[in-house]
Short mmCIF file of C-alpha atoms and ligand atoms in Angstrom, two decimals:
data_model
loop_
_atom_site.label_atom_id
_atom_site.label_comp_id
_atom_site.label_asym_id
_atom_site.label_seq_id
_atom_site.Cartn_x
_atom_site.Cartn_y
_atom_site.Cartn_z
CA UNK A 1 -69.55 -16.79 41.50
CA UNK A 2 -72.54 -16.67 39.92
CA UNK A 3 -74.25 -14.11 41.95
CA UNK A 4 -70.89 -11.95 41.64
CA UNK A 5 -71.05 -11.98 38.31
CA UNK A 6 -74.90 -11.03 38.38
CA UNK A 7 -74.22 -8.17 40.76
CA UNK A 8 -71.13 -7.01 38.30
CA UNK A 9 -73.24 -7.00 35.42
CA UNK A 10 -75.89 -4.92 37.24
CA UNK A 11 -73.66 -2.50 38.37
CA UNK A 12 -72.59 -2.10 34.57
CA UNK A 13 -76.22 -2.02 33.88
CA UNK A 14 -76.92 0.95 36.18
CA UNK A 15 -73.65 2.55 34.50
CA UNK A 16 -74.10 2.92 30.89
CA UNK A 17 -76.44 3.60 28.66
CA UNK A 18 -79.30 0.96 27.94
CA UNK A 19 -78.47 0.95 23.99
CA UNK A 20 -75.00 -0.22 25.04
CA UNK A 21 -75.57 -2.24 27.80
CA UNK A 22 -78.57 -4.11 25.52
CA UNK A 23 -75.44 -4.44 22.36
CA UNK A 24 -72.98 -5.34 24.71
CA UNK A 25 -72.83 -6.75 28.06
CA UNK A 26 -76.57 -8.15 27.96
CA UNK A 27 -75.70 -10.52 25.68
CA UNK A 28 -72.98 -12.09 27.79
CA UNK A 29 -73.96 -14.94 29.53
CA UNK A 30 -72.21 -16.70 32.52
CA UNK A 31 -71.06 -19.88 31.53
CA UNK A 32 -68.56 -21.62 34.45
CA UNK A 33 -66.26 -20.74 36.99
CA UNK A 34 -62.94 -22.64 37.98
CA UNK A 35 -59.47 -21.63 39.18
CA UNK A 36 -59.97 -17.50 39.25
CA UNK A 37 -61.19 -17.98 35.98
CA UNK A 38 -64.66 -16.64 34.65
CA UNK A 39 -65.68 -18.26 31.27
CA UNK A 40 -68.63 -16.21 29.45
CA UNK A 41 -70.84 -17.44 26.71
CA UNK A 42 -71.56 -15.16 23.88
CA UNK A 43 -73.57 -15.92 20.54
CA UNK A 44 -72.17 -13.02 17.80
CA UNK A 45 -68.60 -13.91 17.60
CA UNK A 46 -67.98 -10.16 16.59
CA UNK A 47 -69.10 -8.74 19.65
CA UNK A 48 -66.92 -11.62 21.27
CA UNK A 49 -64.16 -10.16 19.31
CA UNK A 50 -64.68 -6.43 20.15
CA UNK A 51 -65.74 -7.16 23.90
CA UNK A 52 -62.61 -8.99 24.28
CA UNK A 53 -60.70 -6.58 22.85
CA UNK A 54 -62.31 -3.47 24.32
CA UNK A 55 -63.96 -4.23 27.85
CA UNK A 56 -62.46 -7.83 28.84
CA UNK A 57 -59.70 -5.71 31.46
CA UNK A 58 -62.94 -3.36 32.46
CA UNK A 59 -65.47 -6.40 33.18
CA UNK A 60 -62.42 -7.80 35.09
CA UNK A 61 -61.97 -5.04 37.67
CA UNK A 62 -65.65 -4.63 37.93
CA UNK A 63 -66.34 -8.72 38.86
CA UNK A 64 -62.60 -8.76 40.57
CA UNK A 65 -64.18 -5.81 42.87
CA UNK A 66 -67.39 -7.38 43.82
CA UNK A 67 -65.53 -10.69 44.08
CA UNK A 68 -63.04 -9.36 46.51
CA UNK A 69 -60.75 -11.34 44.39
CA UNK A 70 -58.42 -11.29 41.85
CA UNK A 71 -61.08 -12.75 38.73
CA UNK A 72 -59.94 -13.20 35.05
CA UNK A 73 -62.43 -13.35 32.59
CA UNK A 74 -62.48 -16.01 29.55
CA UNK A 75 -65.54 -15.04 26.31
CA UNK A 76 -66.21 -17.85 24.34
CA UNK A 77 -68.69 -18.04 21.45
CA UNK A 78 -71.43 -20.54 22.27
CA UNK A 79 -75.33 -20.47 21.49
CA UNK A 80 -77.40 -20.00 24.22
CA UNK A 81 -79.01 -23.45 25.51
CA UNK A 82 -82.81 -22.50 25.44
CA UNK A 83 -84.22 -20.55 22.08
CA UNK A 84 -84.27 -16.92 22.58
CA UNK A 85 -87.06 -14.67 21.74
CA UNK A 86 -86.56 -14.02 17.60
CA UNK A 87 -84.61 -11.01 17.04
CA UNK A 88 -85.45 -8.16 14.83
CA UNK A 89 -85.58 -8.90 11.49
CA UNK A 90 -81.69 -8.31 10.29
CA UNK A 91 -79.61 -6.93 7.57
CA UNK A 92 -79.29 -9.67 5.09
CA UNK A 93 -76.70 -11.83 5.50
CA UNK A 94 -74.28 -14.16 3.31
CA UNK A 95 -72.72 -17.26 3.69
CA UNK A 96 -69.10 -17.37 4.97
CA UNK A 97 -66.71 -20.23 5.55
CA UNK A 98 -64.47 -18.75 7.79
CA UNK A 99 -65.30 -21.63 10.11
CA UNK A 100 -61.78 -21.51 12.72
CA UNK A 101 -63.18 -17.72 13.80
CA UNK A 102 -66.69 -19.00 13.91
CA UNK A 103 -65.33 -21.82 16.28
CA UNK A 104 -67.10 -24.07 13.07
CA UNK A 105 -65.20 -27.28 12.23
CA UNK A 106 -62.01 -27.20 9.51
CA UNK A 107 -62.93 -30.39 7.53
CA UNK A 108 -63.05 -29.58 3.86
CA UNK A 109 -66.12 -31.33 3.46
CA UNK A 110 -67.74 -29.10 6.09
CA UNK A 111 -68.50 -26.07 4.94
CA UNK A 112 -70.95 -24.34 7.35
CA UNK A 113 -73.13 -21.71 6.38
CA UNK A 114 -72.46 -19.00 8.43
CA UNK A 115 -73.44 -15.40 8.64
CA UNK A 116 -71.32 -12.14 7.80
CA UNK A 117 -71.40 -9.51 9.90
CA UNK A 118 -74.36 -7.41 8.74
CA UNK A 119 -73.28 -3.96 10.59
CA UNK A 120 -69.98 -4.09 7.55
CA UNK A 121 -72.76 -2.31 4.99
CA UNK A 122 -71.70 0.58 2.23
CA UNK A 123 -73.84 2.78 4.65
CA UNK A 124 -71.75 2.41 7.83
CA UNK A 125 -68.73 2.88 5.77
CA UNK A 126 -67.80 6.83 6.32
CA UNK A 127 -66.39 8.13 3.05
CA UNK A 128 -63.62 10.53 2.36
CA UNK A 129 -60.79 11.52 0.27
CA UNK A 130 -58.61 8.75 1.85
CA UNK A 131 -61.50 5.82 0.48
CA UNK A 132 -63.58 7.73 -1.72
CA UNK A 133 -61.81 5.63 -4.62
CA UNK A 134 -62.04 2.44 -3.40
CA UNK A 135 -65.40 2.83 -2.14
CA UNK A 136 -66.59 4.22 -5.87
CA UNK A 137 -64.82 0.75 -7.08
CA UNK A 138 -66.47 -1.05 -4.46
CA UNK A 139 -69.59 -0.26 -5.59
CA UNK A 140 -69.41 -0.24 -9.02
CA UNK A 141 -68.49 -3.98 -8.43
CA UNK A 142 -71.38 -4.58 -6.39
CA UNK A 143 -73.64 -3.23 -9.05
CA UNK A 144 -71.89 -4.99 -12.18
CA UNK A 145 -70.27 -8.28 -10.63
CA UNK A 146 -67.66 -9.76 -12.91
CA UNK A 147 -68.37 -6.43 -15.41
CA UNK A 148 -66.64 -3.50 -13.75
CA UNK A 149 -63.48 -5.04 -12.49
CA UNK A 150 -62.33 -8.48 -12.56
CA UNK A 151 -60.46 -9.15 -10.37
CA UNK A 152 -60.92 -5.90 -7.53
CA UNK A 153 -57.58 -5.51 -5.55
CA UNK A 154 -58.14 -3.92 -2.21
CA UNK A 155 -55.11 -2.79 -0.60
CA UNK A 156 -54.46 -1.03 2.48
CA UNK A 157 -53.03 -0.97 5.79
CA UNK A 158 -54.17 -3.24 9.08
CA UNK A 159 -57.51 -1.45 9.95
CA UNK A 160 -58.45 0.63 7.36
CA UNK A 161 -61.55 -0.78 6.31
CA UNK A 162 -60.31 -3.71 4.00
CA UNK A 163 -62.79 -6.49 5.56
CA UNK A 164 -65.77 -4.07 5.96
CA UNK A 165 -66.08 -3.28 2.29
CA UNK A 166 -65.44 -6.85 1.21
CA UNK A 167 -68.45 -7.73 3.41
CA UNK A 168 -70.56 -4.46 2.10
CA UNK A 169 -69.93 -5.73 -0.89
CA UNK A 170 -71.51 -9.34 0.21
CA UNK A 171 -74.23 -7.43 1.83
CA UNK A 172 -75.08 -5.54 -1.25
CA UNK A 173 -75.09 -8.28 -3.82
CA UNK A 174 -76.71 -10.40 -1.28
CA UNK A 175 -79.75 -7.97 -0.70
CA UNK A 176 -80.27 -7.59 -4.74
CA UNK A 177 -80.04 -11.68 -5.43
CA UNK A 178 -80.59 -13.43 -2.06
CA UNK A 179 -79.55 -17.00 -4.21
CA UNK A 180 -76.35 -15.93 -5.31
CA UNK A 181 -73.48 -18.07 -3.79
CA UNK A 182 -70.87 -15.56 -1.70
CA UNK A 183 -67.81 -17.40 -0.82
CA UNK A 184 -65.84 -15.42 2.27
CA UNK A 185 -62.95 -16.95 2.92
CA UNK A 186 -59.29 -15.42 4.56
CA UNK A 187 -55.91 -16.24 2.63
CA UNK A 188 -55.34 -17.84 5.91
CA UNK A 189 -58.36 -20.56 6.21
CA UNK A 190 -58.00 -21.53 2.48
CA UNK A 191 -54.44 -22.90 3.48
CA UNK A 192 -56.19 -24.67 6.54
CA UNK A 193 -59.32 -26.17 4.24
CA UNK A 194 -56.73 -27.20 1.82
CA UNK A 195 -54.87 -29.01 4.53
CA UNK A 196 -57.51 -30.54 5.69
CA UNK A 197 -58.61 -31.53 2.24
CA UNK A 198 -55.59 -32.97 1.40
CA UNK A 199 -55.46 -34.79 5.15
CA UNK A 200 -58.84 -36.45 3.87
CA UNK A 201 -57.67 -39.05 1.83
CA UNK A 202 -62.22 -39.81 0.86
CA UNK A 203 -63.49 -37.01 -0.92
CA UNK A 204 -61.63 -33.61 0.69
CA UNK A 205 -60.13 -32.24 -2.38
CA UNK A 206 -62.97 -33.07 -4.26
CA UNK A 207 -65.23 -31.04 -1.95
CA UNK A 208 -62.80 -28.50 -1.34
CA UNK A 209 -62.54 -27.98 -4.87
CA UNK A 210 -65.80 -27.94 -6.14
CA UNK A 211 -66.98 -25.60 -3.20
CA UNK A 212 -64.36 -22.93 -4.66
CA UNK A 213 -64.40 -23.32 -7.82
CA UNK A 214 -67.76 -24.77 -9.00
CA UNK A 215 -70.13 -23.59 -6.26
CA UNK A 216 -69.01 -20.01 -5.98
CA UNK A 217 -70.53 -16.72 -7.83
CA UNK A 218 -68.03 -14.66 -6.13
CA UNK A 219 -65.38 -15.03 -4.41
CA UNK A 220 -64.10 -13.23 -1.47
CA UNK A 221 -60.93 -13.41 -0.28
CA UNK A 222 -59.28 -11.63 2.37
CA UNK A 223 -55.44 -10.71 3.72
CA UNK A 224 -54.31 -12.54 0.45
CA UNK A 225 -50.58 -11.26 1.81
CA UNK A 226 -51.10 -14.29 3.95
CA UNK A 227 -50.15 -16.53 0.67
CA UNK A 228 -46.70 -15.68 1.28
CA UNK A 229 -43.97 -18.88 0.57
CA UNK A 230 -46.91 -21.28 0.77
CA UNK A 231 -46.72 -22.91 -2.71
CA UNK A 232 -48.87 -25.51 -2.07
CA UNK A 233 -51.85 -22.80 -1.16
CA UNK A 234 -50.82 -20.52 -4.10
CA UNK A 235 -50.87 -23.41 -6.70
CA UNK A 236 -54.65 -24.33 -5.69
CA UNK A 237 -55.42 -20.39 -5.56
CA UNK A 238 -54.54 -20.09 -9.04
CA UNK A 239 -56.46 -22.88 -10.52
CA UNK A 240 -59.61 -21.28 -8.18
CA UNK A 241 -58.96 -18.02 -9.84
CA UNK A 242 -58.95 -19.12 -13.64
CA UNK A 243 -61.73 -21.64 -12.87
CA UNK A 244 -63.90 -18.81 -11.64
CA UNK A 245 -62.48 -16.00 -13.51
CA UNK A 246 -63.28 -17.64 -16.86
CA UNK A 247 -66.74 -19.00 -15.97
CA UNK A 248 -67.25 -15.06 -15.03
CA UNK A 249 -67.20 -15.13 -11.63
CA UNK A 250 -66.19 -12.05 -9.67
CA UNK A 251 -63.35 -12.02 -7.57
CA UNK A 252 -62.36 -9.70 -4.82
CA UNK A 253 -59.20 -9.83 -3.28
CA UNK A 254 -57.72 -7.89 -0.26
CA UNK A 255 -54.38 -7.02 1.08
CA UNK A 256 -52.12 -5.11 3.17
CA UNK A 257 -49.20 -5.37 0.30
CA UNK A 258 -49.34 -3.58 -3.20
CA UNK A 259 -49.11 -7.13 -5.48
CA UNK A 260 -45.31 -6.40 -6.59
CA UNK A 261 -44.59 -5.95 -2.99
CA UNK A 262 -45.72 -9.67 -1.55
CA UNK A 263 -42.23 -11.30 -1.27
CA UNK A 264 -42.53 -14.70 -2.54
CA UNK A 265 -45.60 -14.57 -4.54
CA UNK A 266 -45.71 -16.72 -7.90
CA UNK A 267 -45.29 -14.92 -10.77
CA UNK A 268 -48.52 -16.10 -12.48
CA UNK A 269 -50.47 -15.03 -9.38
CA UNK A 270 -49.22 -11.61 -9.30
CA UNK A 271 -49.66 -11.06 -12.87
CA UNK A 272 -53.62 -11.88 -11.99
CA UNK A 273 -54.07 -9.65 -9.36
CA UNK A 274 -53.39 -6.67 -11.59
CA UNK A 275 -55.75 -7.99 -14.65
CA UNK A 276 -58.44 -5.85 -12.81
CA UNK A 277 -58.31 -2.82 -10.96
CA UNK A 278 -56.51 -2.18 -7.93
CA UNK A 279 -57.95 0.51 -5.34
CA UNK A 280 -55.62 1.57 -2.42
CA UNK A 281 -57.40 3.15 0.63
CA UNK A 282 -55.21 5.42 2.38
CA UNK A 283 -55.39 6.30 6.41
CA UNK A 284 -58.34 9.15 6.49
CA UNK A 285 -57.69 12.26 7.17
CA UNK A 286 -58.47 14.33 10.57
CA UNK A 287 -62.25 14.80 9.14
CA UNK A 288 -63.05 11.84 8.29
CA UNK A 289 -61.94 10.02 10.86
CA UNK A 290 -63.55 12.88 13.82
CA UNK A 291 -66.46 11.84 11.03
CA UNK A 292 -65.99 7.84 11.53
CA UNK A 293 -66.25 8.76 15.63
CA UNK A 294 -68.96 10.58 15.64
CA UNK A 295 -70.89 7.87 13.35
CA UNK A 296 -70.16 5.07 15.78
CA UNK A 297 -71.13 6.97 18.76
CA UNK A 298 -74.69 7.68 17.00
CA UNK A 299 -74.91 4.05 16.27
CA UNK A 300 -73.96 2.80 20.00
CA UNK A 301 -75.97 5.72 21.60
CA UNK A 302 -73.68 8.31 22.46
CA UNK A 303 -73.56 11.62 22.72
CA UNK A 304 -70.16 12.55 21.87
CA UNK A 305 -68.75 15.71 22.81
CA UNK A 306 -67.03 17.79 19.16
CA UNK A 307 -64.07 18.52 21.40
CA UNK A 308 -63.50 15.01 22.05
CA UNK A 309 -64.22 13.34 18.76
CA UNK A 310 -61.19 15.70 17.91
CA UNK A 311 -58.96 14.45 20.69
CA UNK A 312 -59.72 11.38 20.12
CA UNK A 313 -59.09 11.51 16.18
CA UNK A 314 -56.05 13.57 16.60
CA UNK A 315 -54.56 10.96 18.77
CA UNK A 316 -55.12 8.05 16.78
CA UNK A 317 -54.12 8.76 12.98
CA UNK A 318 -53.90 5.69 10.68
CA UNK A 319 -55.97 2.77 11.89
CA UNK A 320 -59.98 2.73 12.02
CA UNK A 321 -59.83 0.02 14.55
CA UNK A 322 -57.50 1.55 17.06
CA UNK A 323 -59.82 4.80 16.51
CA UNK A 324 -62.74 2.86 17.52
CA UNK A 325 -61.02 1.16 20.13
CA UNK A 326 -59.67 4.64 21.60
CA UNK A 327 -63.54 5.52 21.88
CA UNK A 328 -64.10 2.11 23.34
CA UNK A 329 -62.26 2.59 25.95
CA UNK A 330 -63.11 6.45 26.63
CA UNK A 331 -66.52 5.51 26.93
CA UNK A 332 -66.01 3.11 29.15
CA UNK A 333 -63.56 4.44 31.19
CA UNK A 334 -65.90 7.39 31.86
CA UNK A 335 -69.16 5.37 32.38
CA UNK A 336 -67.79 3.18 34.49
CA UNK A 337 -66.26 5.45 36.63
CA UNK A 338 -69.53 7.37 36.93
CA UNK A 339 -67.22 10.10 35.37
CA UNK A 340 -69.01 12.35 32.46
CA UNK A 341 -67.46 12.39 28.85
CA UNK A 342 -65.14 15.90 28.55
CA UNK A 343 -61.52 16.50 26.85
CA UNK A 344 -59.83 16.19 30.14
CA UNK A 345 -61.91 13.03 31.20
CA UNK A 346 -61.26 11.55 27.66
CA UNK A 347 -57.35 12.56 27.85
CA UNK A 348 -56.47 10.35 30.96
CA UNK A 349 -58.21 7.57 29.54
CA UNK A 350 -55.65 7.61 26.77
CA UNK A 351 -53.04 8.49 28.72
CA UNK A 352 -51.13 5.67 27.88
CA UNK A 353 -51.91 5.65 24.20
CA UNK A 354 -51.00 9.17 24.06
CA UNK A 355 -47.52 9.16 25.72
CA UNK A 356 -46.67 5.83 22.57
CA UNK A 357 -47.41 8.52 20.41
CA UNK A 358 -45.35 10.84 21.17
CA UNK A 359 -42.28 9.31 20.80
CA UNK A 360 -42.73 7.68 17.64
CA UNK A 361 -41.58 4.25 16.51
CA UNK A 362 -38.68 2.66 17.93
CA UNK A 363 -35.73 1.85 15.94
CA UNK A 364 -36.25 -1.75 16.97
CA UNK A 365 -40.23 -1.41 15.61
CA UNK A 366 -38.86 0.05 12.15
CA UNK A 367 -36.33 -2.48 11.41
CA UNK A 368 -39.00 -4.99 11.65
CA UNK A 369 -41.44 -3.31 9.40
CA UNK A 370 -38.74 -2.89 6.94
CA UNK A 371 -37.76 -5.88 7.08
CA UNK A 372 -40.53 -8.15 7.06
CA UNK A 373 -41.59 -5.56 4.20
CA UNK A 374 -38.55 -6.41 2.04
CA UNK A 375 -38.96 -9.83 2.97
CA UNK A 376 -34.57 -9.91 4.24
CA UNK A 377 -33.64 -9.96 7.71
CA UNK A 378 -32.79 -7.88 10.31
CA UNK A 379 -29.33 -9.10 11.07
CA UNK A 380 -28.53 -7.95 6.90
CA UNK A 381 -30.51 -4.86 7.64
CA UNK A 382 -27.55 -4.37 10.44
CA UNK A 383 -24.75 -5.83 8.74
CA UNK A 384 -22.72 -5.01 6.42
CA UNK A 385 -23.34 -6.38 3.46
CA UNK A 386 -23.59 -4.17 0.45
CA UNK A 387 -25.40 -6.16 -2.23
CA UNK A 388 -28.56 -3.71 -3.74
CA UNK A 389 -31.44 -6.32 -2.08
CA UNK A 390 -29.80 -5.55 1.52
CA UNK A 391 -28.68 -1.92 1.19
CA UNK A 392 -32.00 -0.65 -0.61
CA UNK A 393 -33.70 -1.85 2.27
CA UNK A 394 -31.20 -0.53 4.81
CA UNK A 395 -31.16 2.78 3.54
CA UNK A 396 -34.67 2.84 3.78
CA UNK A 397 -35.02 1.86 7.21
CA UNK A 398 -32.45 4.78 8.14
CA UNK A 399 -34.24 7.06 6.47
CA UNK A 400 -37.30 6.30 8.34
CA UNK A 401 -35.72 6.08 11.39
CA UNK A 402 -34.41 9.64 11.20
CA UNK A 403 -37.94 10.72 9.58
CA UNK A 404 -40.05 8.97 12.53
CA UNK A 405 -37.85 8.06 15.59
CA UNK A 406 -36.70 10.78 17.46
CA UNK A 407 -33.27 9.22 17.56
CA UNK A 408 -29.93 10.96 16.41
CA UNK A 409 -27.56 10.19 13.70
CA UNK A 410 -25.27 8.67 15.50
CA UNK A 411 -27.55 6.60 17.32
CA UNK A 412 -29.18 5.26 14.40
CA UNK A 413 -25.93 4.26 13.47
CA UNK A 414 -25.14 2.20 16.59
CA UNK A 415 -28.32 0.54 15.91
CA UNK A 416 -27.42 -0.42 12.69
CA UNK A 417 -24.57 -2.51 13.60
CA UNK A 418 -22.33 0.65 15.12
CA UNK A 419 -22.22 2.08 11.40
CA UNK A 420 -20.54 5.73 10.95
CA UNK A 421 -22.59 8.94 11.48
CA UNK A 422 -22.06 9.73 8.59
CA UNK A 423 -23.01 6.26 7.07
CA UNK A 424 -26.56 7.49 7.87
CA UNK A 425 -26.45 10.97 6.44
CA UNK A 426 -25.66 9.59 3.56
CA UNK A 427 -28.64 7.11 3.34
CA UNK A 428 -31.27 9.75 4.27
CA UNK A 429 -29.70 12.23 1.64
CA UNK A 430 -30.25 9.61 -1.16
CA UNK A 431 -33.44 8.49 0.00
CA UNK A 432 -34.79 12.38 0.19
CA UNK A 433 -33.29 12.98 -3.55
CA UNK A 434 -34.70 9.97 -4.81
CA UNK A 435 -37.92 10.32 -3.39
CA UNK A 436 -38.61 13.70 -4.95
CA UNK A 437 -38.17 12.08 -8.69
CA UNK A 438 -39.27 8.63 -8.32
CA UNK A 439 -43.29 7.77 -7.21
CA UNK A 440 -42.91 4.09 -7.03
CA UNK A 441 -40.26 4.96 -4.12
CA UNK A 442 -42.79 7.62 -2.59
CA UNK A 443 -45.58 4.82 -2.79
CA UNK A 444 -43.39 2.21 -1.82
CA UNK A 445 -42.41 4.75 1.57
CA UNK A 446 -46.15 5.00 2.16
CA UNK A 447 -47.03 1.52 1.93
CA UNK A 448 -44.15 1.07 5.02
CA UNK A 449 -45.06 3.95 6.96
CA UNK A 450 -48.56 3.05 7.32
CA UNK A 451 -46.94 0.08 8.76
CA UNK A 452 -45.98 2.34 11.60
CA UNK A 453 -47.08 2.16 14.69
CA UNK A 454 -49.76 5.93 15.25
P1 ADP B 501 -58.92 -4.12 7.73
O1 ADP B 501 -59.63 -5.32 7.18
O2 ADP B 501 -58.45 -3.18 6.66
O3 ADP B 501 -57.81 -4.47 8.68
P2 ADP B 501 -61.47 -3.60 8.96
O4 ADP B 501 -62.32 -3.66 7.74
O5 ADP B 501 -61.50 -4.78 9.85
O6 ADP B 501 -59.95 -3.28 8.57
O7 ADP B 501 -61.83 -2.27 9.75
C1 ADP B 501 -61.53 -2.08 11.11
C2 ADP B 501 -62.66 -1.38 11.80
O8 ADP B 501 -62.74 -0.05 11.35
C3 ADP B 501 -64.01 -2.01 11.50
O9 ADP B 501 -64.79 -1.96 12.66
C4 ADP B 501 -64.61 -1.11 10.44
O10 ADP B 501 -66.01 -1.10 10.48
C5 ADP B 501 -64.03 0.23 10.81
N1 ADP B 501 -63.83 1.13 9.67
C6 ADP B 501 -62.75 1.19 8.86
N2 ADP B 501 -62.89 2.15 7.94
C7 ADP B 501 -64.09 2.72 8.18
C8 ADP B 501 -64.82 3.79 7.55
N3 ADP B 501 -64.34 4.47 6.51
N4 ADP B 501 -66.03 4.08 8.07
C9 ADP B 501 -66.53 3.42 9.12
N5 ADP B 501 -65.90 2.43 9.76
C10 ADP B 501 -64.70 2.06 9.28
MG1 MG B 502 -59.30 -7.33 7.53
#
């Protein structure tokens, strides 16, 4: 399997362009074989991340075809066995204790000092009217730590450019003190480093405690949504945040929920997250992202036809990451087909995309959305209870199913339970009026429909 694998990856080689194949598949390295399944080695667990999620099904039909076999393809993140050749000097980097994406250990008392991704910088961020806010905050924080804005509340939908500015921040304050102590750390693997402090009965809170609170200048911490219900995690969060907020440490938070909008968030917590400033970054607009496109393919290499940066942008409206992945996969598509890059080229290879798009949202998709946004559950949302927490919502998700589904009144009722026509009409007429006179209902719309599947 070996030499399939080497005879795959020079067939790629021979396909793309050497910038991409050096950033990409060059740094794959074949690990094992067993079963139909092809495990890779990779060092940058980013690039693990974005080959898995961009060219994993690709690299499978290319090794599958010179296999003459079906072949399914495994990337883990490993370091190579022998020292490489030094790389180019690189971007600074911080320290990060995300250790479960790092494949690093989870004990509290191990904190490993691991790199942040040093392409997330203020200059790869593309700026627009959608961002230009939040990136003007972003800044001014990484100028002034703990003097502009204590705390800074990101918040934004899933792929909008949440994590990269919390890491160009890290880069930035990194690059003008190289001693100062970054702490990166997800809502997510604080609640597992708590755990496993309070699993080690020795010295785990102890070192959990002091690495948050007493060894951090700032403190990063991302998808803070992920706190919801876990009381345990929110109680040690808040003692983190005074501890460092009144020794004058800067704290950035990030999340995909305006604060008064993460169900079952303490009180005390909430209140905090607004003592600063909160920036929202919106989805960008056709510019910007044709903009964001045509700044990756410069960085990877590319040349990037105008007319498909447009496709491209117009078909993917409100997540950076599926934009880049849409590209991804063009590229790709096209290079490994020996096929050149033009609209028509780029329009099959989103074929599938494209066709999602087109008919909107299912019913099924918005009821979830609106109801894991409300924090109630689906069966109320389709019942028939009346009380305000359950029909607020429900009106809501009627609304946006007539406003984004292509379904009729009458269907929308049947999905709601097999309510009345006219049930609906009723909920999308009080919606529209209210939404004309009250923002925090216009904002609150937003925040769901960015939710919303592009
Ligand atoms: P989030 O944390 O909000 O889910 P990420 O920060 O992970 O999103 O961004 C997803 C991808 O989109 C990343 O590769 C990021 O670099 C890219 N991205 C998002 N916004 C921009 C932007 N304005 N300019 C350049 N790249 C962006
Ligand atoms: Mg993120």
């Amino acid at each position: 399997m070996r030499a399939n694998w080497e005879a795959a990856i020079a067939a790629i080689r021979r396909q793309v362009t050497s910038d991409s194949f050096e950033r990409f598949f060059g740094r794959l390295r074949y690990a094992e074989f067993e079963g139909g399944l092809l495990r890779l080695h990779i060092e940058d667990p980013f690039l693990r991340d974005w080959i898995d999620d961009n060219y994993r099904s690709l690299l499978e039909a290319q090794v599958s075809e010179v296999a003459g076999d079906a072949v399914r393809i495994e990337i883990r993140v490993a370091a190579p066995v022998a020292p490489e050749p030094t790389p180019a000097p690189a971007p600074p980097v911080v320290d990060a204790t995300e250790s479960s994406r790092f494949g690093g250990g989870t004990e509290a008392t191990d904190f490993p000092e691991l790199p942040l991704n040093p392409h997330y910088t203020f200059e790869t961020f593309v700026v627009g009217p959608s961002n230009q806010f939040v990136h003007a905050a972003c800044e001014s924080v990484a100028r002034n730590p703990a003097r502009a804005y204590n705390p800074l509340f990101i918040y934004g939908g899933t792929g909008l450019g949440k994590t990269h500015l919390l890491f160009a921040i890290a880069n930035a304050l990194r690059a003008q003190n190289p001693a100062i102590r970054i702490t990166y750390v997800s809502a997510e693997e604080f609640t597992n480093q708590l755990i496993a402090g309070i699993k080690n009965s020795g010295h785990g809170m102890e070192a959990f405690r002091e690495r948050y609170r007493s060894r951090s200048d700032v403190l990063l911490m991302d998808d803070v949504h992920n706190l919801v219900g876990k009381e345990r995690t929110q109680e040690e969060f808040f003692h983190t945040f005074n501890a460092l907020h009144q020794s004058n440490k800067q704290i950035i938070l990030t999340s995909d929920k305006f604060p008064q909008d993460i169900p079952k968030l303490e009180e005390r917590l909430r209140s905090r997250f607004t003592w600063g400033l909160i920036a929202d970054i919106m989805p960008p607009e056709l510019e910007t992202r044709v903009a964001i496109l045509e700044r990756k393919a410069e960085r990877d290499g590319l040349t990037l036809p105008s007319d498909v940066a447009f496709l491209i942008a117009s078909r993917v409206p409100s997540n950076v990451r599926e934009l880049e992945g849409a590209l991804t996969r063009v590229v790709a598509t096209c290079s490994l087909g020996g096929r050149r890059l033009t609209r028509e080229t780029a329009a099959e290879a989103l074929k599938h995309v494209l066709s999602e798009t087109d008919k909107g949202p299912s019913i099924e998709t918005i009821l979830r959305i609106v109801a894991e946004h409300f924090d109630v559950k689906i069966a109320d949302l389709r019942g028939p209870r009346r009380h305000r927490t359950i029909a607020h919502p429900r009106s809501v998700a009627m609304y946006l199913c007539r406003k984004h589904s292509q379904a009729s009144f009458p269907q929308i009722g049947e999905s709601f339970g097999g309510k009345d026509h006219t049930t609906v009409i009723h909920a999308c007429k009080k919606i529209e009026a209210a939404v004309a006179s009250d923002p925090a209902l216009r904002s609150l719309l937003q925040s769901i429909e960015r939710k919303l599947p592009a």
